[in-house]
Amino acid sequence: MGKALGPRTNFRVVIEPRRLGNFGSISVSDSFFYRGPLADERIAQEYDDRCREIAEQVRRHVDNVSHTSVEFDQEPVCQHCGSTWTESSDDYNGGCCAADEDAQLAREALTTQHPEGGDGQ
Ligand SMILES: [Zn+2]
């Protein structure tokens, strides 16, 4: 086998925030705090705020720190139903829900009416 690990580079310290529902001896699900259609966004905002506060405290109190940043993962989803985006198109997710399918049919109808490209002029 010719493949080996090269030199270790790009060192960084990873700090993960305490879960919202973790109170030490008592722990509840994050969904305990927010309900409804905006729950995921509110929970994400709480984590964002918590992480920025941690980063600020690290900058003030920890030696030999050059830079702190808050990073997160964000996967594309359907704006209508929240399903994982599986298609290469930016407009059509393969009909993951009725709204996605309806929007695609509307776009196809527009293209049929304006076969020159339909740039709205
Ligand atoms: Zn959908």
PDB file of C-alpha atoms and ligand atoms in Angstrom:
ATOM      1  CA  MET A   1       0.000   0.000   0.000  1.00  0.00           C
ATOM      2  CA  GLY A   2       1.569   3.322  -1.146  1.00  0.00           C
ATOM      3  CA  LYS A   3      -0.821   5.724   0.507  1.00  0.00           C
ATOM      4  CA  ALA A   4       0.247   7.263   3.825  1.00  0.00           C
ATOM      5  CA  LEU A   5      -0.804  10.211   5.967  1.00  0.00           C
ATOM      6  CA  GLY A   6       1.203  13.388   5.309  1.00  0.00           C
ATOM      7  CA  PRO A   7       2.222  16.047   7.832  1.00  0.00           C
ATOM      8  CA  ARG A   8      -0.464  17.346  10.194  1.00  0.00           C
ATOM      9  CA  THR A   9      -1.453  20.906   9.209  1.00  0.00           C
ATOM     10  CA  ASN A  10      -4.228  23.488   9.721  1.00  0.00           C
ATOM     11  CA  PHE A  11      -4.448  22.945  13.470  1.00  0.00           C
ATOM     12  CA  ARG A  12      -7.542  24.245  15.243  1.00  0.00           C
ATOM     13  CA  VAL A  13      -9.385  23.732  18.508  1.00  0.00           C
ATOM     14  CA  VAL A  14     -12.999  22.664  18.155  1.00  0.00           C
ATOM     15  CA  ILE A  15     -15.414  23.759  20.888  1.00  0.00           C
ATOM     16  CA  GLU A  16     -18.954  22.444  20.760  1.00  0.00           C
ATOM     17  CA  PRO A  17     -21.728  24.336  22.554  1.00  0.00           C
ATOM     18  CA  ARG A  18     -23.640  22.675  25.376  1.00  0.00           C
ATOM     19  CA  ARG A  19     -27.022  21.507  24.121  1.00  0.00           C
ATOM     20  CA  LEU A  20     -29.855  23.949  24.892  1.00  0.00           C
ATOM     21  CA  GLY A  21     -31.681  21.347  26.981  1.00  0.00           C
ATOM     22  CA  ASN A  22     -28.617  20.266  28.966  1.00  0.00           C
ATOM     23  CA  PHE A  23     -28.855  21.700  32.488  1.00  0.00           C
ATOM     24  CA  GLY A  24     -26.258  19.387  34.014  1.00  0.00           C
ATOM     25  CA  SER A  25     -28.206  16.949  36.130  1.00  0.00           C
ATOM     26  CA  ILE A  26     -31.391  17.468  34.086  1.00  0.00           C
ATOM     27  CA  SER A  27     -31.529  17.143  30.314  1.00  0.00           C
ATOM     28  CA  VAL A  28     -34.443  17.641  27.910  1.00  0.00           C
ATOM     29  CA  SER A  29     -34.766  17.665  24.134  1.00  0.00           C
ATOM     30  CA  ASP A  30     -34.090  20.958  22.309  1.00  0.00           C
ATOM     31  CA  SER A  31     -37.621  20.732  20.878  1.00  0.00           C
ATOM     32  CA  PHE A  32     -38.889  21.184  24.448  1.00  0.00           C
ATOM     33  CA  PHE A  33     -38.268  24.963  24.146  1.00  0.00           C
ATOM     34  CA  TYR A  34     -39.883  25.851  20.835  1.00  0.00           C
ATOM     35  CA  ARG A  35     -42.844  24.510  18.905  1.00  0.00           C
ATOM     36  CA  GLY A  36     -44.430  25.377  15.587  1.00  0.00           C
ATOM     37  CA  PRO A  37     -43.165  26.098  12.104  1.00  0.00           C
ATOM     38  CA  LEU A  38     -40.326  28.401  13.229  1.00  0.00           C
ATOM     39  CA  ALA A  39     -39.024  26.047  15.925  1.00  0.00           C
ATOM     40  CA  ASP A  40     -35.992  24.833  13.955  1.00  0.00           C
ATOM     41  CA  GLU A  41     -34.955  28.387  13.073  1.00  0.00           C
ATOM     42  CA  ARG A  42     -35.357  29.578  16.673  1.00  0.00           C
ATOM     43  CA  ILE A  43     -33.310  26.661  17.993  1.00  0.00           C
ATOM     44  CA  ALA A  44     -30.624  27.392  15.356  1.00  0.00           C
ATOM     45  CA  GLN A  45     -30.601  31.071  16.399  1.00  0.00           C
ATOM     46  CA  GLU A  46     -30.132  30.080  20.060  1.00  0.00           C
ATOM     47  CA  TYR A  47     -27.148  27.918  19.106  1.00  0.00           C
ATOM     48  CA  ASP A  48     -25.748  30.704  16.911  1.00  0.00           C
ATOM     49  CA  ASP A  49     -26.018  33.182  19.804  1.00  0.00           C
ATOM     50  CA  ARG A  50     -24.487  30.694  22.236  1.00  0.00           C
ATOM     51  CA  CYS A  51     -21.572  29.928  19.893  1.00  0.00           C
ATOM     52  CA  ARG A  52     -20.831  33.639  19.280  1.00  0.00           C
ATOM     53  CA  GLU A  53     -20.824  34.230  23.029  1.00  0.00           C
ATOM     54  CA  ILE A  54     -18.398  31.335  23.529  1.00  0.00           C
ATOM     55  CA  ALA A  55     -16.142  32.640  20.731  1.00  0.00           C
ATOM     56  CA  GLU A  56     -16.113  36.116  22.310  1.00  0.00           C
ATOM     57  CA  GLN A  57     -15.234  34.663  25.724  1.00  0.00           C
ATOM     58  CA  VAL A  58     -12.434  32.577  24.193  1.00  0.00           C
ATOM     59  CA  ARG A  59     -10.971  35.708  22.541  1.00  0.00           C
ATOM     60  CA  ARG A  60     -11.025  37.577  25.874  1.00  0.00           C
ATOM     61  CA  HIS A  61      -9.776  34.880  28.202  1.00  0.00           C
ATOM     62  CA  VAL A  62      -7.634  32.352  26.331  1.00  0.00           C
ATOM     63  CA  ASP A  63      -3.953  32.832  25.441  1.00  0.00           C
ATOM     64  CA  ASN A  64      -2.406  32.132  22.010  1.00  0.00           C
ATOM     65  CA  VAL A  65      -5.674  32.466  20.100  1.00  0.00           C
ATOM     66  CA  SER A  66      -5.289  34.025  16.635  1.00  0.00           C
ATOM     67  CA  HIS A  67      -8.852  33.874  15.425  1.00  0.00           C
ATOM     68  CA  THR A  68     -12.230  32.487  16.426  1.00  0.00           C
ATOM     69  CA  SER A  69     -15.177  31.844  14.138  1.00  0.00           C
ATOM     70  CA  VAL A  70     -18.562  30.189  14.319  1.00  0.00           C
ATOM     71  CA  GLU A  71     -19.106  27.526  11.675  1.00  0.00           C
ATOM     72  CA  PHE A  72     -22.096  25.320  10.985  1.00  0.00           C
ATOM     73  CA  ASP A  73     -23.452  22.880   8.423  1.00  0.00           C
ATOM     74  CA  GLN A  74     -26.436  23.835   6.313  1.00  0.00           C
ATOM     75  CA  GLU A  75     -27.900  21.419   3.783  1.00  0.00           C
ATOM     76  CA  PRO A  76     -30.239  22.592   1.004  1.00  0.00           C
ATOM     77  CA  VAL A  77     -33.890  21.659   1.537  1.00  0.00           C
ATOM     78  CA  CYS A  78     -37.222  22.170  -0.238  1.00  0.00           C
ATOM     79  CA  GLN A  79     -38.655  25.566   0.730  1.00  0.00           C
ATOM     80  CA  HIS A  80     -42.152  24.072   0.842  1.00  0.00           C
ATOM     81  CA  CYS A  81     -41.849  20.816   2.790  1.00  0.00           C
ATOM     82  CA  GLY A  82     -38.302  20.858   4.204  1.00  0.00           C
ATOM     83  CA  SER A  83     -37.242  17.638   2.474  1.00  0.00           C
ATOM     84  CA  THR A  84     -33.555  17.188   1.678  1.00  0.00           C
ATOM     85  CA  TRP A  85     -32.747  18.701  -1.752  1.00  0.00           C
ATOM     86  CA  THR A  86     -31.753  15.787  -3.966  1.00  0.00           C
ATOM     87  CA  GLU A  87     -31.762  17.333  -7.460  1.00  0.00           C
ATOM     88  CA  SER A  88     -29.137  19.304  -9.422  1.00  0.00           C
ATOM     89  CA  SER A  89     -31.802  21.876 -10.395  1.00  0.00           C
ATOM     90  CA  ASP A  90     -32.159  24.962  -8.170  1.00  0.00           C
ATOM     91  CA  ASP A  91     -35.901  25.154  -8.861  1.00  0.00           C
ATOM     92  CA  TYR A  92     -37.292  21.629  -8.903  1.00  0.00           C
ATOM     93  CA  ASN A  93     -36.694  18.917  -6.312  1.00  0.00           C
ATOM     94  CA  GLY A  94     -38.138  16.065  -8.340  1.00  0.00           C
ATOM     95  CA  GLY A  95     -41.646  16.527  -6.968  1.00  0.00           C
ATOM     96  CA  CYS A  96     -40.904  15.932  -3.291  1.00  0.00           C
ATOM     97  CA  CYS A  97     -44.257  17.501  -2.410  1.00  0.00           C
ATOM     98  CA  ALA A  98     -47.364  18.897  -4.121  1.00  0.00           C
ATOM     99  CA  ALA A  99     -46.096  22.502  -3.898  1.00  0.00           C
ATOM    100  CA  ASP A 100     -42.787  21.578  -5.560  1.00  0.00           C
ATOM    101  CA  GLU A 101     -44.658  19.734  -8.298  1.00  0.00           C
ATOM    102  CA  ASP A 102     -47.127  22.626  -8.786  1.00  0.00           C
ATOM    103  CA  ALA A 103     -44.289  25.160  -9.072  1.00  0.00           C
ATOM    104  CA  GLN A 104     -42.613  23.003 -11.712  1.00  0.00           C
ATOM    105  CA  LEU A 105     -45.852  22.693 -13.709  1.00  0.00           C
ATOM    106  CA  ALA A 106     -46.240  26.493 -13.551  1.00  0.00           C
ATOM    107  CA  ARG A 107     -42.676  26.977 -14.852  1.00  0.00           C
ATOM    108  CA  GLU A 108     -43.297  24.485 -17.666  1.00  0.00           C
ATOM    109  CA  ALA A 109     -46.510  26.328 -18.606  1.00  0.00           C
ATOM    110  CA  LEU A 110     -44.574  29.626 -18.777  1.00  0.00           C
ATOM    111  CA  THR A 111     -41.901  28.041 -20.964  1.00  0.00           C
ATOM    112  CA  THR A 112     -44.586  26.721 -23.299  1.00  0.00           C
ATOM    113  CA  GLN A 113     -46.176  30.192 -23.582  1.00  0.00           C
ATOM    114  CA  HIS A 114     -42.815  31.925 -24.147  1.00  0.00           C
ATOM    115  CA  PRO A 115     -40.603  29.415 -25.936  1.00  0.00           C
ATOM    116  CA  GLU A 116     -38.026  32.143 -26.785  1.00  0.00           C
ATOM    117  CA  GLY A 117     -36.752  31.971 -23.224  1.00  0.00           C
ATOM    118  CA  GLY A 118     -39.369  33.933 -21.317  1.00  0.00           C
ATOM    119  CA  ASP A 119     -37.111  36.559 -19.751  1.00  0.00           C
ATOM    120  CA  GLY A 120     -40.170  38.592 -18.754  1.00  0.00           C
ATOM    121  CA  GLN A 121     -39.726  41.454 -21.260  1.00  0.00           C
TER     122      GLN A 121
HETATM  123 ZN    ZN B   1     -41.056  19.638  -1.056  1.00  0.00          ZN
END
